[in-house]
Short mmCIF file of C-alpha atoms in Angstrom, two decimals:
data_model
loop_
_atom_site.label_atom_id
_atom_site.label_comp_id
_atom_site.label_asym_id
_atom_site.label_seq_id
_atom_site.Cartn_x
_atom_site.Cartn_y
_atom_site.Cartn_z
CA MET Z 837 4.65 2.99 -3.48
CA LEU Z 838 1.46 1.52 -4.88
CA THR Z 839 -0.60 3.63 -2.48
CA ILE Z 840 1.17 6.80 -3.63
CA ALA Z 841 0.75 5.87 -7.30
CA VAL Z 842 -2.96 5.16 -6.85
CA SER Z 843 -3.40 8.40 -4.91
CA ILE Z 844 -1.83 10.46 -7.69
CA ARG Z 845 -3.72 8.72 -10.48
CA PHE Z 846 -7.17 7.92 -9.09
CA ASP Z 847 -8.05 9.75 -5.85
CA ASP Z 848 -8.99 13.04 -7.45
CA ALA Z 849 -11.25 11.31 -10.00
CA ALA Z 850 -12.88 9.17 -7.31
CA GLY Z 851 -13.59 12.26 -5.21
CA ALA Z 852 -15.24 13.97 -8.16
CA MET Z 853 -17.41 10.88 -8.78
CA VAL Z 854 -18.51 10.39 -5.18
CA ARG Z 855 -22.06 11.64 -5.80
CA GLN Z 856 -22.34 10.55 -9.41
CA TRP Z 857 -22.40 6.75 -9.25
CA PRO Z 858 -25.68 5.27 -10.61
CA PRO Z 859 -28.16 4.59 -7.75
CA GLY Z 860 -28.53 0.92 -8.66
CA PHE Z 861 -24.79 0.36 -8.68
CA LYS Z 862 -24.41 2.18 -5.38
CA ARG Z 863 -27.09 0.01 -3.74
CA PHE Z 864 -25.28 -3.06 -5.08
CA THR Z 865 -21.99 -1.98 -3.53
CA GLU Z 866 -23.69 -0.97 -0.28
CA PHE Z 867 -24.97 -4.53 0.06
CA PHE Z 868 -21.55 -6.12 -0.39
CA THR Z 869 -19.54 -3.56 1.56
CA VAL Z 870 -20.94 -4.87 4.87
CA PHE Z 871 -18.93 -8.08 4.39
CA GLY Z 872 -15.84 -6.02 5.14
CA LEU Z 873 -16.96 -5.56 8.74
CA GLY Z 874 -14.85 -7.47 11.23
CA GLY Z 875 -17.89 -8.85 13.03
CA TRP Z 876 -18.53 -11.35 10.25
CA TYR Z 877 -15.26 -13.04 11.16
CA LEU Z 878 -14.81 -12.16 14.83
CA ILE Z 879 -18.20 -13.41 16.06
CA PRO Z 880 -17.96 -16.96 14.60
CA SER Z 881 -14.36 -17.20 15.81
CA ALA Z 882 -15.35 -16.05 19.29
CA LEU Z 883 -18.12 -18.68 19.35
CA VAL Z 884 -15.60 -21.38 18.43
CA LEU Z 885 -13.33 -20.26 21.27
CA LEU Z 886 -16.27 -20.23 23.67
CA ALA Z 887 -17.35 -23.71 22.61
CA ALA Z 888 -13.79 -24.99 23.02
CA ASN Z 889 -13.65 -23.51 26.51
CA LEU Z 890 -16.91 -25.19 27.51
CA THR Z 891 -16.01 -28.59 26.06
CA ASP Z 892 -14.67 -31.42 28.21
CA TRP Z 893 -11.64 -32.29 26.09
CA ARG Z 894 -10.92 -35.42 28.16
CA SER Z 895 -14.16 -37.01 26.98
CA LEU Z 896 -13.23 -36.65 23.31
CA SER Z 897 -11.48 -39.16 21.11
CA ARG Z 898 -7.96 -38.41 19.93
CA ARG Z 899 -9.27 -37.49 16.47
CA ALA Z 900 -11.99 -35.23 17.86
CA ARG Z 901 -9.50 -33.49 20.16
CA MET Z 902 -7.21 -32.81 17.21
CA THR Z 903 -10.06 -31.39 15.15
CA LEU Z 904 -11.20 -29.15 17.99
CA TYR Z 905 -7.61 -28.07 18.62
CA ASN Z 906 -7.24 -27.07 14.97
CA TRP Z 907 -10.50 -25.12 14.99
CA THR Z 908 -9.48 -23.39 18.21
CA SER Z 909 -6.10 -22.42 16.77
CA PHE Z 910 -7.73 -21.18 13.57
CA ALA Z 911 -10.27 -19.07 15.50
CA PHE Z 912 -7.48 -17.68 17.63
CA ILE Z 913 -5.41 -16.53 14.64
CA VAL Z 914 -8.47 -14.90 13.03
CA VAL Z 915 -9.31 -13.02 16.23
CA GLY Z 916 -5.68 -12.08 16.84
CA SER Z 917 -5.07 -10.85 13.29
CA ILE Z 918 -8.24 -8.79 13.01
CA ALA Z 919 -7.84 -7.33 16.51
CA ALA Z 920 -4.21 -6.37 15.87
CA SER Z 921 -5.05 -4.82 12.49
CA ALA Z 922 -7.94 -2.88 14.04
CA VAL Z 923 -5.60 -1.30 16.59
CA VAL Z 924 -3.09 -0.30 13.93
CA VAL Z 925 -5.67 1.01 11.47
CA ASN Z 926 -7.46 3.14 14.06
CA VAL Z 927 -4.20 4.69 15.26
CA LEU Z 928 -3.42 5.58 11.65
CA LYS Z 929 -6.95 6.79 10.89
CA TYR Z 930 -7.04 9.36 13.64
CA GLY Z 931 -3.33 10.11 13.55
CA VAL Z 932 -3.48 11.01 9.84
CA GLY Z 933 -6.95 12.54 9.92
CA ARG Z 934 -7.59 12.46 6.18
CA ALA Z 935 -10.91 13.96 5.10
CA ARG Z 936 -13.34 11.49 3.56
CA PRO Z 937 -14.55 11.80 -0.06
CA MET Z 938 -17.81 13.36 1.16
CA ASN Z 939 -15.72 16.48 1.88
CA PHE Z 940 -13.95 16.44 -1.49
CA SER Z 941 -15.78 19.44 -2.97
CA LYS Z 942 -14.71 21.62 -0.02
CA LEU Z 943 -11.39 20.19 1.09
CA GLY Z 944 -10.01 18.14 -1.80
CA ASP Z 945 -8.41 14.71 -1.52
CA LEU Z 946 -5.31 15.64 0.48
CA SER Z 947 -6.84 17.50 3.41
CA LEU Z 948 -5.26 16.21 6.63
CA HIS Z 949 -6.51 16.94 10.15
CA PRO Z 950 -4.37 14.88 12.55
CA PHE Z 951 -6.12 13.81 15.75
CA ALA Z 952 -9.39 15.49 14.76
CA MET Z 953 -11.09 12.39 16.26
CA GLU Z 954 -14.07 12.72 13.92
CA ALA Z 955 -15.43 10.05 11.58
CA SER Z 956 -15.43 12.50 8.67
CA PHE Z 957 -11.63 12.79 9.06
CA ALA Z 958 -10.84 9.07 9.31
CA SER Z 959 -10.44 8.10 5.68
CA PHE Z 960 -6.89 6.73 5.62
CA PRO Z 961 -6.61 3.76 5.68
CA SER Z 962 -9.88 1.89 5.12
CA GLY Z 963 -10.86 -0.38 8.00
CA HIS Z 964 -13.04 -2.58 5.78
CA ALA Z 965 -10.20 -3.00 3.29
CA THR Z 966 -7.84 -3.84 6.16
CA THR Z 967 -10.16 -6.63 7.30
CA MET Z 968 -10.28 -7.97 3.76
CA GLY Z 969 -6.49 -7.84 3.65
CA VAL Z 970 -6.34 -9.93 6.81
CA ILE Z 971 -8.72 -12.51 5.37
CA PHE Z 972 -6.74 -12.69 2.14
CA GLY Z 973 -3.42 -12.93 3.99
CA LEU Z 974 -4.60 -15.89 6.08
CA ALA Z 975 -6.27 -17.55 3.11
CA LEU Z 976 -3.12 -17.07 1.02
CA LEU Z 977 -1.08 -19.02 3.57
CA MET Z 978 -3.66 -21.78 4.00
CA LEU Z 979 -5.08 -22.05 0.48
CA PRO Z 980 -2.27 -20.94 -1.85
CA GLN Z 981 -3.72 -22.91 -4.76
CA ARG Z 982 -6.78 -20.62 -4.74
CA LYS Z 983 -4.93 -17.35 -4.27
CA TRP Z 984 -6.17 -15.61 -7.43
CA MET Z 985 -9.82 -16.38 -6.74
CA LEU Z 986 -9.44 -15.26 -3.14
CA LEU Z 987 -7.60 -12.11 -4.18
CA ALA Z 988 -10.38 -11.19 -6.61
CA ALA Z 989 -13.11 -11.77 -4.02
CA THR Z 990 -11.46 -9.84 -1.20
CA LEU Z 991 -10.37 -6.98 -3.45
CA ALA Z 992 -13.91 -6.71 -4.84
CA ILE Z 993 -15.34 -6.28 -1.34
CA ALA Z 994 -12.59 -3.84 -0.37
CA SER Z 995 -13.22 -1.74 -3.49
CA THR Z 996 -16.87 -1.19 -2.56
CA ARG Z 997 -15.66 1.39 -0.04
CA ILE Z 998 -14.77 3.64 -2.97
CA PHE Z 999 -18.19 3.40 -4.60
CA VAL Z 1000 -20.17 4.01 -1.41
CA GLY Z 1001 -18.19 7.23 -0.96
CA ALA Z 1002 -16.46 6.23 2.27
CA HIS Z 1003 -12.85 6.07 1.06
CA TYR Z 1004 -10.48 7.04 -1.72
CA PRO Z 1005 -8.80 4.31 -3.81
CA SER Z 1006 -5.48 4.86 -2.03
CA ASP Z 1007 -7.23 4.31 1.33
CA THR Z 1008 -8.36 0.87 0.22
CA VAL Z 1009 -4.98 -0.07 -1.24
CA ALA Z 1010 -3.18 0.95 1.95
CA GLY Z 1011 -5.73 -0.82 4.14
CA PHE Z 1012 -5.62 -4.04 2.13
CA GLY Z 1013 -1.84 -4.14 2.21
CA LEU Z 1014 -1.77 -3.36 5.91
CA GLY Z 1015 -4.22 -6.15 6.71
CA CYS Z 1016 -2.30 -8.68 4.64
CA ALA Z 1017 0.96 -7.70 6.36
CA VAL Z 1018 -0.60 -8.05 9.83
CA ALA Z 1019 -2.00 -11.48 8.93
CA ILE Z 1020 1.40 -12.75 7.76
CA ALA Z 1021 3.13 -11.26 10.81
CA THR Z 1022 0.61 -13.00 13.08
CA ALA Z 1023 1.19 -16.26 11.21
CA LEU Z 1024 4.93 -15.91 11.81
CA VAL Z 1025 4.26 -15.51 15.53
CA PHE Z 1026 2.06 -18.61 15.48
CA THR Z 1027 4.80 -20.47 13.64
CA ARG Z 1028 7.29 -19.61 16.33
CA LEU Z 1029 4.83 -20.80 18.99
CA GLY Z 1030 4.18 -24.04 17.09
CA PHE Z 1031 0.53 -23.41 16.24
CA ILE Z 1032 -0.93 -24.22 12.80
CA PHE Z 1033 2.20 -23.37 10.81
CA ARG Z 1034 5.75 -24.58 10.47
CA HIS Z 1035 8.84 -22.94 8.98
CA THR Z 1036 10.14 -23.74 5.53
CA THR Z 1037 13.56 -23.15 4.02
CA ASN Z 1038 12.41 -19.85 2.50
CA GLY Z 1039 11.17 -18.62 5.88
CA LEU Z 1040 7.47 -18.51 5.00
CA PRO Z 1041 4.99 -20.32 7.23
CA VAL Z 1042 3.02 -23.23 5.77
CA PRO Z 1043 0.28 -25.26 7.49
CA LYS Z 1044 1.40 -28.35 9.35
CA THR Z 1045 0.37 -31.69 7.89
CA THR Z 1046 -1.75 -32.24 11.01
CA PHE Z 1047 -3.73 -29.03 10.47
CA ARG Z 1048 -7.10 -29.98 8.98
CA LEU Z 1049 -10.41 -28.28 9.69
CA PHE Z 1050 -12.60 -30.71 7.75
CA ARG Z 1051 -12.41 -34.46 7.43
CA ARG Z 1052 -14.34 -37.00 5.40
CA ALA Z 1053 -15.06 -40.56 6.29
CA ARG Z 1054 -12.63 -43.16 5.06
CA LYS Z 1055 -13.37 -44.47 1.58
CA PRO Z 1056 -12.22 -47.80 0.16
CA ASP Z 1057 -9.66 -47.57 -2.63
CA ARG Z 1058 -9.40 -49.89 -5.61
CA ASN Z 1059 -7.70 -52.55 -3.53
CA GLY Z 1060 -10.40 -52.47 -0.89
CA ALA Z 1061 -8.21 -50.70 1.67
CA SER Z 1062 -9.38 -47.63 3.47
CA ARG Z 1063 -7.90 -44.27 2.69
CA GLN Z 1064 -8.37 -40.87 4.34
CA THR Z 1065 -9.64 -37.95 2.30
CA ASN Z 1066 -10.10 -34.45 3.59
CA LEU Z 1067 -11.26 -31.02 2.69
CA GLY Z 1068 -8.46 -29.59 4.77
CA ILE Z 1069 -7.26 -26.04 4.65
CA GLY Z 1070 -3.67 -26.11 3.57
CA ALA Z 1071 -4.23 -28.98 1.16
CA THR Z 1072 -0.91 -28.25 -0.52
CA ARG Z 1073 1.70 -30.05 1.56
CA ALA Z 1074 5.43 -29.78 1.73
CA ASN Z 1075 7.77 -32.38 3.17
CA PRO Z 1076 8.49 -31.76 6.87
#
């Protein structure tokens, strides 16, 4: 519904503005739009999986094994979510065949060419926005206390696709929502398998208390005893 509303209200105006954005602003958005590419998230995750595969887990301490296990699980969900969203978004892109804004003056904003298999007819939905939706969806589950900051950052990157003339506003809205949905669906699968997340009474997955990507050394408290602090993802805990 939001995609339809945005399409009716903003797509025509965005198409008319595609060649009228100030050059400085366009260069600014072109710089940040690259952060919507999946490679920024797939390559580090793949390197973590490779390192985990090459590591002799038996030689590690219990704590080190748990940390490596958490990083491996985290890399796996990132790869799985982005890969799954990429399959869905590309099927939709070429199945719908919506003309990109660069063709607005000739074809308008609702010109559809299903299975044209050309980049100029692959506007809906935005792949970059889908990747940002995945990142936000995973971050929302793991860092709910920072959801508004994360939403602003990921939406800002997704919106650059409008200003560089690659997509209409409705393309980015649809892509962002699709990516977020795929991320949550993947998290539900991981919950069922027992990785990273656990079920709650409302059915939403939350990180397990054992899931921590970063740890600090123990620090003495006021009584001189040691206590464990962490920078863990999923810092907000619920009772098991």
